[in-house]
Coordinates of C-alpha atoms and ligand atoms in Angstrom, one line a residue:
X1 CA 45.8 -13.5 17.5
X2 CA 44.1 -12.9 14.3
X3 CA 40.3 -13.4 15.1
X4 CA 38.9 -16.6 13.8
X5 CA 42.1 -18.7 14.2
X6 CA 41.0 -19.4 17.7
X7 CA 41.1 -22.9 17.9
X8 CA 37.5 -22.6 20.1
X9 CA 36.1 -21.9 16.5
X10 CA 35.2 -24.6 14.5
X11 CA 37.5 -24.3 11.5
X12 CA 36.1 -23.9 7.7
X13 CA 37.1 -26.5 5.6
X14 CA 40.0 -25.9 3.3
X15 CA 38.3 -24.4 0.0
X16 CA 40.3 -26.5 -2.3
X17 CA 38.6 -29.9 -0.2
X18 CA 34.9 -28.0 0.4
X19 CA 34.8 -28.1 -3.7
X20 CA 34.5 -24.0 -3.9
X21 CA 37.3 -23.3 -6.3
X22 CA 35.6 -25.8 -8.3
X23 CA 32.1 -24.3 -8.5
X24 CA 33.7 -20.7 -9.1
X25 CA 35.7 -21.6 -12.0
X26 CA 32.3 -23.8 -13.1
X27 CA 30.4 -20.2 -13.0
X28 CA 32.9 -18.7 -14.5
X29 CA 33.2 -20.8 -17.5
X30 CA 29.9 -20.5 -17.7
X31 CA 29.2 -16.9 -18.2
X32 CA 32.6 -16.7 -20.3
X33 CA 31.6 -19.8 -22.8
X34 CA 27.8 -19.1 -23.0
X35 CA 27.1 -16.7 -26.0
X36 CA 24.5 -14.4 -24.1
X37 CA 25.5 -15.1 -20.3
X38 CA 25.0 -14.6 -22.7
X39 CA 23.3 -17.7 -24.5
X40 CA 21.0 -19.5 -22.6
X41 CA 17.3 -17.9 -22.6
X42 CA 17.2 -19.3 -18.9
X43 CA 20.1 -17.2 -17.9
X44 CA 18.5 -14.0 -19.2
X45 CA 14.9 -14.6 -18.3
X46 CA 14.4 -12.4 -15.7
X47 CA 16.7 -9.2 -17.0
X48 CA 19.8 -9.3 -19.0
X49 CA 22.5 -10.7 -17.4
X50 CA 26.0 -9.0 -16.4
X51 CA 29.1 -11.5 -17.4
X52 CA 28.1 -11.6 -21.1
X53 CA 31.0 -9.9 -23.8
X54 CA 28.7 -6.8 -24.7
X55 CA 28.5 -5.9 -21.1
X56 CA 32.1 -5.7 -20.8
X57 CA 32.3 -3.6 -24.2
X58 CA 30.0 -1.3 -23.0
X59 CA 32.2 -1.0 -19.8
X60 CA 35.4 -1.0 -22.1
X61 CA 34.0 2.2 -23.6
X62 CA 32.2 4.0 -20.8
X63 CA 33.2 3.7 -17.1
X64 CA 35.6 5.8 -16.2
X65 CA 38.3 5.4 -13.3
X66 CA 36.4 6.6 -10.7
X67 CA 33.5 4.2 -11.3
X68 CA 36.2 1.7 -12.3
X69 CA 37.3 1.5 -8.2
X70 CA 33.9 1.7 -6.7
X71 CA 33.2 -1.4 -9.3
X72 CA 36.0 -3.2 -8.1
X73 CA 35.5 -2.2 -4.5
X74 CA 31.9 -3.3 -4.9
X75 CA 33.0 -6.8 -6.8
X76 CA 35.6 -7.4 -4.1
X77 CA 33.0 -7.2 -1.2
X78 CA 29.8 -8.6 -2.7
X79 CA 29.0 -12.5 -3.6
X80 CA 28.8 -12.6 -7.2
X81 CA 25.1 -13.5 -8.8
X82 CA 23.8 -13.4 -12.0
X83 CA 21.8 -10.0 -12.7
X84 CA 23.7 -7.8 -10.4
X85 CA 27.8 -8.3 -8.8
X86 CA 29.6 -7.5 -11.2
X87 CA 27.5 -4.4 -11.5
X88 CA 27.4 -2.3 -15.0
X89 CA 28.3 1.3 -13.4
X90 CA 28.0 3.1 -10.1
X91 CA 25.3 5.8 -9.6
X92 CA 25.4 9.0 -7.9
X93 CA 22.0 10.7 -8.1
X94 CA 18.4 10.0 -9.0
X95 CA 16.1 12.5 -9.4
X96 CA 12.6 12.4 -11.4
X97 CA 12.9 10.5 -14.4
X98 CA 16.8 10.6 -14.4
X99 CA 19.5 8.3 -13.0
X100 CA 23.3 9.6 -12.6
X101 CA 26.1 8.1 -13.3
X102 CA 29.6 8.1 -11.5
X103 CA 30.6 10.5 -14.5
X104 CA 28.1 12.6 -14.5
X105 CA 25.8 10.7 -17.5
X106 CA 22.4 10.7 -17.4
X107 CA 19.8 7.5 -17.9
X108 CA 16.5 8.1 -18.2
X109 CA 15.2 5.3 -16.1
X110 CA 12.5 2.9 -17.8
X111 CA 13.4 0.0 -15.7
X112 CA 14.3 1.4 -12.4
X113 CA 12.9 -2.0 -10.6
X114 CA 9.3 -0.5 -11.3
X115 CA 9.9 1.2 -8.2
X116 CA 9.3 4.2 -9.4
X117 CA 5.8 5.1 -10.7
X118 CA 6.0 8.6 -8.8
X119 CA 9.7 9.3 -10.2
X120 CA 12.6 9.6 -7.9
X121 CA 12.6 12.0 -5.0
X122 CA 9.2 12.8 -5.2
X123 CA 9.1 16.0 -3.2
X124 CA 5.3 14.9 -1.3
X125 CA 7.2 11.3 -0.9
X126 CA 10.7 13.0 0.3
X127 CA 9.0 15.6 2.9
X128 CA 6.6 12.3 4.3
X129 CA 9.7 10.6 5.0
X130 CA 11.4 13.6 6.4
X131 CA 8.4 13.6 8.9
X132 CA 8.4 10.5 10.0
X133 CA 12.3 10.3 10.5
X134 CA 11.8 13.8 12.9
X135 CA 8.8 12.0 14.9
X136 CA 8.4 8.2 14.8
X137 CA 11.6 6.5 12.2
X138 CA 10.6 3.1 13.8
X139 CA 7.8 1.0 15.1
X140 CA 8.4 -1.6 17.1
X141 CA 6.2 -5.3 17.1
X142 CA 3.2 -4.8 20.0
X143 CA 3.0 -1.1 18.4
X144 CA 1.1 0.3 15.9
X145 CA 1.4 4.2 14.6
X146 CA -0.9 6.4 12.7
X147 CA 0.7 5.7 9.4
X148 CA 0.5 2.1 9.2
X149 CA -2.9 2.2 10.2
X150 CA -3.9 5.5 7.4
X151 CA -1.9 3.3 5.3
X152 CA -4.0 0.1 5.5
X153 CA -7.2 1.6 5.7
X154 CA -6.1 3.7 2.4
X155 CA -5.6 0.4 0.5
X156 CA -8.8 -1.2 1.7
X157 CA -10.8 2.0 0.5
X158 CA -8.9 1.6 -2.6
X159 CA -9.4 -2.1 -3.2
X160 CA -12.5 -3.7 -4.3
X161 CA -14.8 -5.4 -2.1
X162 CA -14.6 -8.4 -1.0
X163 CA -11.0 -7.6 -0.8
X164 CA -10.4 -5.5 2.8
X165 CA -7.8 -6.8 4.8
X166 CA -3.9 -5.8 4.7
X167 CA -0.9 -7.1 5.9
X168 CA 2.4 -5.1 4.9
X169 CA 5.8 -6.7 4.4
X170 CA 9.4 -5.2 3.6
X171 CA 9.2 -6.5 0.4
X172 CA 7.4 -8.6 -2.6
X173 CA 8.7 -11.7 -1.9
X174 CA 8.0 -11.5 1.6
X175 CA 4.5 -10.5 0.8
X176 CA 4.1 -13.4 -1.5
X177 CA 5.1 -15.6 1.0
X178 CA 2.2 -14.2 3.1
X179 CA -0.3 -14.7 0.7
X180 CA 0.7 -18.5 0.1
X181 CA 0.8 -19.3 4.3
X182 CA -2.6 -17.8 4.4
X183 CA -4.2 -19.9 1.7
X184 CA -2.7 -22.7 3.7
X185 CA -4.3 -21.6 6.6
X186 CA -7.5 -21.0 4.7
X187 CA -8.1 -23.7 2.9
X188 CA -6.5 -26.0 4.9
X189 CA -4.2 -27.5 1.4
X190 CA -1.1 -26.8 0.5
X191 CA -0.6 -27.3 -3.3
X192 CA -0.9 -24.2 -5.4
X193 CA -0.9 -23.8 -9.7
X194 CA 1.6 -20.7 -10.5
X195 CA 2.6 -20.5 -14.3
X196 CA 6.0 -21.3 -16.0
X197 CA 8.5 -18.0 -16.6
X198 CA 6.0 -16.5 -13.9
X199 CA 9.0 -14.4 -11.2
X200 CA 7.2 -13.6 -7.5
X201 CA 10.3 -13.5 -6.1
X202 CA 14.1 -14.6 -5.4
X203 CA 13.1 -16.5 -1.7
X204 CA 13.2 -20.4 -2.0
X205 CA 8.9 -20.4 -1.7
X206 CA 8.4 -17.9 -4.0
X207 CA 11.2 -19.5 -6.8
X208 CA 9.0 -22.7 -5.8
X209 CA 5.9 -20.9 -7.7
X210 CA 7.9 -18.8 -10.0
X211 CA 8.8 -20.7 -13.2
X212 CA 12.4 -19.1 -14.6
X213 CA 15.1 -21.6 -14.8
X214 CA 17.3 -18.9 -13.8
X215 CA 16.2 -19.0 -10.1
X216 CA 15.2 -22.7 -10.2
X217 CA 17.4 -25.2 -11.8
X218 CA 20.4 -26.9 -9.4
X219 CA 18.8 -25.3 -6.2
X220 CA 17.8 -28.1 -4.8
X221 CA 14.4 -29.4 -3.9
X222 CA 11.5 -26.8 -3.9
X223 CA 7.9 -26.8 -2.5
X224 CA 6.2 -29.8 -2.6
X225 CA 2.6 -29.4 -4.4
X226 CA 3.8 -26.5 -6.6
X227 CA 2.1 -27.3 -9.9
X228 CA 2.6 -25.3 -12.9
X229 CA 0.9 -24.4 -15.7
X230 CA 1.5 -23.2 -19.1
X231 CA 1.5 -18.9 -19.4
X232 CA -0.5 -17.2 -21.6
X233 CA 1.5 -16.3 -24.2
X234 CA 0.6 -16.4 -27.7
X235 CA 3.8 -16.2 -29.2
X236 CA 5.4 -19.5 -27.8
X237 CA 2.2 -20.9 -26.9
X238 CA 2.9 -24.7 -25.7
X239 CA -0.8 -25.5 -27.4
X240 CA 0.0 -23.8 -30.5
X241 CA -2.5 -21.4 -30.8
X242 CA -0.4 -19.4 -33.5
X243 CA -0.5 -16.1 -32.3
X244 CA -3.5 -15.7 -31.1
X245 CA -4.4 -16.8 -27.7
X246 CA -7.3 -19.2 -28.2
X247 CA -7.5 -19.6 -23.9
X248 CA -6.9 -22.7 -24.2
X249 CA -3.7 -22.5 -20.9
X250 CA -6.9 -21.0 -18.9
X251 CA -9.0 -24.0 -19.5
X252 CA -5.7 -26.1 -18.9
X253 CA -5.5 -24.4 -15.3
X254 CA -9.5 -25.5 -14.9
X255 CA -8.6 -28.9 -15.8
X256 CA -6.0 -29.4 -13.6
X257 CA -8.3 -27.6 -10.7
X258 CA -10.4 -30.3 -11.7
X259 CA -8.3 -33.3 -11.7
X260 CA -6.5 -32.0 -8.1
X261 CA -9.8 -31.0 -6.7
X262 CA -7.2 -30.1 -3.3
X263 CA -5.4 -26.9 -4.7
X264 CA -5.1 -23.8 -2.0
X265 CA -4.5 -21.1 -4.5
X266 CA -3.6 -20.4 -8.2
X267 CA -0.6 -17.2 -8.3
X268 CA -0.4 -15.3 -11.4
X269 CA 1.1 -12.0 -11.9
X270 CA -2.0 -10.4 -13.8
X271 CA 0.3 -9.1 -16.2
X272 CA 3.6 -10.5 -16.4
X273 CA 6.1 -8.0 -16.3
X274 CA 9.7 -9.1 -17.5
X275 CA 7.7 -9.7 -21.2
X276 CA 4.8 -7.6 -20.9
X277 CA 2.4 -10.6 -21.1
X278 CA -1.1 -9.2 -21.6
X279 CA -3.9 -11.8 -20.8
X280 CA -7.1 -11.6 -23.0
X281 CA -9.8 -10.3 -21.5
X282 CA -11.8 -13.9 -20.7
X283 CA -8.4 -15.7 -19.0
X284 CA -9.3 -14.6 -16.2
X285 CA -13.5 -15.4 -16.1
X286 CA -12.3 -19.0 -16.7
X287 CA -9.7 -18.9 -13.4
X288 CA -12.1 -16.9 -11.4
X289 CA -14.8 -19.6 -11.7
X290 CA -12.7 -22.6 -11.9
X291 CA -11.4 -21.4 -8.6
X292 CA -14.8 -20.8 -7.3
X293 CA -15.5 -24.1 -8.2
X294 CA -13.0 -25.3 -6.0
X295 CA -12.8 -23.4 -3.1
X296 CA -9.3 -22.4 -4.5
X297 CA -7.7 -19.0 -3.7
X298 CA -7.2 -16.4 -6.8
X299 CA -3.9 -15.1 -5.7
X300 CA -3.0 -11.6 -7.9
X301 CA 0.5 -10.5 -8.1
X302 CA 0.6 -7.3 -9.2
X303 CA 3.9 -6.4 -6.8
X304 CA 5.8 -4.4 -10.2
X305 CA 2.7 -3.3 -11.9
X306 CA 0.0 -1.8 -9.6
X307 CA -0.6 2.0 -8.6
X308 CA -1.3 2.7 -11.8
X309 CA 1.2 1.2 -13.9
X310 CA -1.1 -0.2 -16.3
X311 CA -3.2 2.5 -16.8
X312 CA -5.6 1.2 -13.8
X313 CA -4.9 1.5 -9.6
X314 CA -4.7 -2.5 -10.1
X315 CA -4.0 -4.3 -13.3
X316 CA -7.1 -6.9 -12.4
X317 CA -9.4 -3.6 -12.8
X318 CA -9.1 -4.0 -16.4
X319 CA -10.6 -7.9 -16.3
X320 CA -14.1 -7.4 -14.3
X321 CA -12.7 -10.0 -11.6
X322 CA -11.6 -9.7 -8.1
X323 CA -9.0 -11.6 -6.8
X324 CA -9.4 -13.2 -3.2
X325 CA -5.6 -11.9 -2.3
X326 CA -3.7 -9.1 -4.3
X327 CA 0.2 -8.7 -3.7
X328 CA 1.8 -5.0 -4.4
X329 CA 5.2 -3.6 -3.5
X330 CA 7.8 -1.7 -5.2
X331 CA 6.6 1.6 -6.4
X332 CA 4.4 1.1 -3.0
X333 CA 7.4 2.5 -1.0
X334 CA 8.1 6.0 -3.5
X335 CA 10.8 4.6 -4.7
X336 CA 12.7 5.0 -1.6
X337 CA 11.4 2.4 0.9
X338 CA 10.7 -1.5 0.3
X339 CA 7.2 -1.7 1.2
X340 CA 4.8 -4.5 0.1
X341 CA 1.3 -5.4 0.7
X342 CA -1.0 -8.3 0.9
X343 CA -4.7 -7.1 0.3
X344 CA -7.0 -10.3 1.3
X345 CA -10.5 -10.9 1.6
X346 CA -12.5 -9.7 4.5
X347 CA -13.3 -13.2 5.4
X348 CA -9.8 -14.5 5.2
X349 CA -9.1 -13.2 8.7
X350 CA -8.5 -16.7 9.6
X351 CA -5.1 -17.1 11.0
X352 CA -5.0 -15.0 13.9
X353 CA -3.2 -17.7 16.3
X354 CA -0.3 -17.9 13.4
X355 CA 2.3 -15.5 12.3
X356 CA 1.7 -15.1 8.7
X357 CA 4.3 -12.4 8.3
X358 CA 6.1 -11.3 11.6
X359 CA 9.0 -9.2 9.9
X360 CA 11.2 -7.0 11.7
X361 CA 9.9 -3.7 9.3
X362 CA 6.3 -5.0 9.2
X363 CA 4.7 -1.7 10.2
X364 CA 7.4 1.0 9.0
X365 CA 6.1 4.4 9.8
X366 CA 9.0 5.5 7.4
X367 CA 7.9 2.9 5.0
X368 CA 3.9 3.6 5.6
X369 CA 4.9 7.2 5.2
X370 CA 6.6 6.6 2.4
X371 CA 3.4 5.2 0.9
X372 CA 0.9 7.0 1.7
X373 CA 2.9 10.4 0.1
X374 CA 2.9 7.9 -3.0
X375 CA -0.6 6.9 -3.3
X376 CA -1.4 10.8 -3.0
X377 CA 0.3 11.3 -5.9
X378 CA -0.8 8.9 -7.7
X379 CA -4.2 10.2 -7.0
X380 CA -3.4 13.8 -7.4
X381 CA -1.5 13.8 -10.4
X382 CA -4.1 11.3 -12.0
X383 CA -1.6 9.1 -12.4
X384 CA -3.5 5.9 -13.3
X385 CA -4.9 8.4 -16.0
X386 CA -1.5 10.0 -17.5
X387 CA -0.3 6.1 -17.8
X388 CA -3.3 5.1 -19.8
X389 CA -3.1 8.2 -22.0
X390 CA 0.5 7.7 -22.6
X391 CA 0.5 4.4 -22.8
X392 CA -1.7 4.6 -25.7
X393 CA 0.2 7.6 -27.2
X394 CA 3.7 5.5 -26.8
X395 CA 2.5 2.3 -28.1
X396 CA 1.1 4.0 -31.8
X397 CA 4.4 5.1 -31.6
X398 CA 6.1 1.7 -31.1
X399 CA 3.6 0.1 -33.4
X400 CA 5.0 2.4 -36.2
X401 CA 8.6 1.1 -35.4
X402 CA 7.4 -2.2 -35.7
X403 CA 6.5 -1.2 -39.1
X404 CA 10.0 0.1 -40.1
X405 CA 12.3 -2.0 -38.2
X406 CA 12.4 -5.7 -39.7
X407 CA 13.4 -7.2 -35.9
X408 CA 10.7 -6.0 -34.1
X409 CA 8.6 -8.9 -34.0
X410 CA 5.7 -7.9 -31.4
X411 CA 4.9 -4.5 -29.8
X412 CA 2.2 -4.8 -26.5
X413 CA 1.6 -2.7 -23.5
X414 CA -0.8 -2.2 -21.0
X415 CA -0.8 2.0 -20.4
X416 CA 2.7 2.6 -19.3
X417 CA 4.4 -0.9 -19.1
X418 CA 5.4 -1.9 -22.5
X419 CA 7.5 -4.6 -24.3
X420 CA 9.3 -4.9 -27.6
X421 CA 9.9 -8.3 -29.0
X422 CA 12.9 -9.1 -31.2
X423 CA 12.7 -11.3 -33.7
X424 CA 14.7 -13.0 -36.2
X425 CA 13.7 -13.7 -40.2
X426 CA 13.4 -17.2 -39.3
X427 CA 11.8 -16.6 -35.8
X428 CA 14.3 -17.3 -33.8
X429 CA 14.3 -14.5 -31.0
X430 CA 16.5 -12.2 -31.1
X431 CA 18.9 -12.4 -28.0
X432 CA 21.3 -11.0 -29.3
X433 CA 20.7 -8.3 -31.0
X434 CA 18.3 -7.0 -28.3
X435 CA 21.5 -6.7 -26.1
X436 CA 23.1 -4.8 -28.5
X437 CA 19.8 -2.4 -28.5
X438 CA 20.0 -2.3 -24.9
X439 CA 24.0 -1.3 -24.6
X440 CA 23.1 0.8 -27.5
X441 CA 20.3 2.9 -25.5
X442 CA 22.8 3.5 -22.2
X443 CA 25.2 5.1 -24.2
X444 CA 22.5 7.3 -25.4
X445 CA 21.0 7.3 -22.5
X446 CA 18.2 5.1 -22.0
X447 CA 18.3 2.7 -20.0
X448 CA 15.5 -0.2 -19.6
X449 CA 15.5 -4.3 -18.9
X450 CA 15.4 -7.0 -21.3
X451 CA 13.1 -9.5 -20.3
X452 CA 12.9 -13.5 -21.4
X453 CA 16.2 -12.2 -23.4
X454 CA 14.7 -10.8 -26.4
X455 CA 11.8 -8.3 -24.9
X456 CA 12.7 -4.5 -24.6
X457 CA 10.6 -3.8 -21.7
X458 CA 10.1 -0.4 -21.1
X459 CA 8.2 0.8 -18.0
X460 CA 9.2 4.5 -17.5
X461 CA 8.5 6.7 -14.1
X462 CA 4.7 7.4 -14.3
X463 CA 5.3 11.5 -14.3
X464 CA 7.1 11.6 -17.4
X465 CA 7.3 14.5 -19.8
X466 CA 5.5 14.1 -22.9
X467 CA 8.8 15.3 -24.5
X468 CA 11.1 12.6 -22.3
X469 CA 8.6 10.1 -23.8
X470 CA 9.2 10.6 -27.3
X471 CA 13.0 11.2 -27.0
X472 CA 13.5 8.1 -25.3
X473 CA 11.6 6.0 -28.0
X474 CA 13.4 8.5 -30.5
X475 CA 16.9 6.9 -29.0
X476 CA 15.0 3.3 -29.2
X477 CA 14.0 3.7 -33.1
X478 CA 18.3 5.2 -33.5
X479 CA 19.2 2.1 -31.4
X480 CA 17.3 -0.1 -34.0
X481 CA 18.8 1.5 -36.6
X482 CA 22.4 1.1 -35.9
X483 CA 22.2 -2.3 -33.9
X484 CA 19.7 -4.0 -37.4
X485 CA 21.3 -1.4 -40.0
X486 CA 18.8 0.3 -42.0
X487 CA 15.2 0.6 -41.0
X488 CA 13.4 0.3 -43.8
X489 CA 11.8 3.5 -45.0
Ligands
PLP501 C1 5.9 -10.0 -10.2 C2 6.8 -9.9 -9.0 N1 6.5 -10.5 -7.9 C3 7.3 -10.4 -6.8 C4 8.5 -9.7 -6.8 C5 9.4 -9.7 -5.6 O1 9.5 -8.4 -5.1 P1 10.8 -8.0 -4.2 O2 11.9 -8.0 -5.1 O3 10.4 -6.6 -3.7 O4 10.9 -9.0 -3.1 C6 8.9 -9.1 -8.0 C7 10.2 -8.4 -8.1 O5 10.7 -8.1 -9.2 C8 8.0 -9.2 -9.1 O6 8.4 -8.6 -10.3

């Protein structure tokens, strides 16, 4: 008897009653009518999206049979979701700055899920592990081990006081989840103020504090008390500062602190990372002290961008504040484990008759290992230092496209996370045509995310060659070229 037609089991509803067919053709139509799913700027908020026509171009012209199977294979077994089944290509390798492909092409990686601030297989990162997995590959709850406990007591040196206690999680979201349950527990409220197209994560809390429609809309009811608040960003600024951010969404935030007078914490990523969202320097004076005012937790989530991304061991360094709870993953586990931290004030201690985190993975002496190797080399190779340096160096060189290339609206960056804005004559953004750019820079190559749809975001491995640097923004100012026709000269 084929298992599961025991009658013992209760039986799954018919799909054509359960309304399934239904919804799957709905998704379907969606992605094949929607000019950018492409279309929608909700759909591609977070990274471009893969149903839309250029995607399946691209893979007209570039995967090749064997890739072809694994896709299908790997279509055929995963639940389809916007931003990754149906995947773009299989991979083989990654190694340094370099992904492979299936064929045997090479992408130099300036998206790579910001895991990667050390590059891939970091040889310090790759013998850690190697350790660990000889001596101590798990660590079971009740247990700690020597490199959970390095680990934490690394971060804590590393952090700024007041900050000093950790908690680790497998993951961002996980961790952001931590942070929220503790300002519960600390403040004894529930409702938080996060900002709209913020992303801390894909889990139904952190979506509840996020802001992109993408994870949001037709999900069903959210957090209750999850307030949001207009991001800074001067170039679709909902008070119409024109351009120039005139802080006016910081005092917006203090108002509403004011007005709630019950808020447990506001969450902003310091720097938002799908657009590159900078902050002016005095956003976050006027959120420190309306916070302080209020007894409300400062909540920093700097999960994609800290370890030196921006040019800094934590993106806050560069505002004179100090959060009361900082959130880092990704490049936290070498880009091989999913490690994330939550990095509280001393005083927060407060919750020690709760679970806060209690995940399966919490103290990973792989993980830990991992991480520690990483922060070494962030440290030994002056990381923080080489992304500031060519940070600068890469954004005179963007600036200078800017100049020739009519579509580039906006260039920013913060040392080595930067964005390129595409913009139409007439304002619009430029969906579109920054899809193009981005199918245009895998065949040559490159590959990186496009964030809120029309923002090149381009945040390469940390250890880059000053050489890979300027190729890759060589293949970026060719991509222009032939996806907007002549740059002007
Ligand atoms: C700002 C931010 N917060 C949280 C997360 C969630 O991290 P993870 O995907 O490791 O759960 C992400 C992931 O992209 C992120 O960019």
């Amino acid at each position: 008897m084929k298992r599961g037609s025991d009658s013992h089991f209760p039986q799954r509803a018919p799909l054509a009653a359960s309304g399934l067919p239904r919804r799957r053709e709905e998704a379907r139509a969606k992605c094949e009518s929607d000019p950018r799913f492409g279309g929608a700027s909700d759909a591609s908020s977070e990274g471009d999206v893969n149903l839309s026509p250029q995607r399946q171009a691209w893979q007209a012209a570039h995967v090749g049979l064997q890739s072809r199977a694994l896709l299908d294979r790997d279509a055929e077994a995963f639940l389809h979701q916007s931003l990754s089944t149906p995947c773009l290509e299989a991979l083989v390798a990654a190694e340094g700055i370099w992904l492979t492909d299936a064929q045997g092409r090479r992408y130099a990686d300036f998206h790579g899920n910001n895991v990667h601030q050390v590059g891939y297989r970091h040889p310090r990162v790759v013998a850690a592990v190697r350790e660990a997995l000889d001596t101590l590959p798990f660590s079971p709850r009740r247990f700690t081990n020597r490199y959970a406990v390095d680990l934490a007591e690394r971060l804590r040196a590393l952090a700024p006081d007041p900050l000093g206690k950790v908690l680790f999680a497998p993951g961002g979201t996980l961790a952001i989840g931590m942070a929220l349950k503790l300002a519960r527990v600390a403040t004894g409220r529930h409702k938080t103020i996060s900002l709209w197209d913020s992303f801390h994560g894909a889990s139904l809390d952190a979506i509840s504090v996020g802001g992109e429609a993408v994870f949001r809309k037709g999900i069903g009811p959210l957090l209750p008390g999850t307030e949001h608040a207009p991001p800074p960003d001067p170039r679709a600024c909902a008070f119409g500062c024109g351009g120039r951010c005139s802080l006016r969404c910081a005092d917006y935030v203090a108002y509403v602190l004011d007005k709630e007078e019950d808020v447990a914490a506001v969450i902003v990523e310091t720097v938002r990372c799908t657009d590159v969202q900078v902050p002016p320097r005095d956003y976050y004076r006027i959120l420190r002290e309306a916070c302080d005012r209020h007894g409300t937790l400062l909540v920093l989530d700097e999960v994609p961008i800290a370890l030196g991304r921006t040019g800094r061991m934590f993106a806050f360094q560069h505002y004179d504040v100090v959060p009361d709870v900082v959130v880092l993953g990704k490049g936290l586990g070498g880009a091989v484990y999913p490690m994330a931290a939550v990095i509280a004030r001393r005083d927060l201690d407060v919750a020690a008759d709760r679970a806060l985190g209690h995940y399966t993975h919490e103290k990973s002496s792989v993980g830990c290992a991992a991480a520690l190797a990483t922060l070494d080399v962030v440290a030994d190779e002056a990381l923080c230092e080489r992304s500031a340096r060519l940070g600068v160096r890469a954004l005179a060189r963007l600036e200078a496209l800017k100049a020739r290339h009519a579509l580039v609206g906006d260039v920013r960056g913060l040392g080595l996370l930067l964005g390129v804005e595409l913009t139409r004559a007439d304002g619009t953004p430029a969906r579109e045509e920054a899809e193009r750019v981005m199918y245009e820079c895998l065949s040559r190559g490159l590959s990186f995310k496009v964030g809120q749809g029309n923002v090149l975001t381009l945040s390469p491995p940390l250890v880059i060659a000053e050489p890979d640097l300027d190729a890759a923004l060589d293949v970026l100012d060719a991509a222009l070229g032939v996806v907007v026709g002549a740059a002007v000269p």
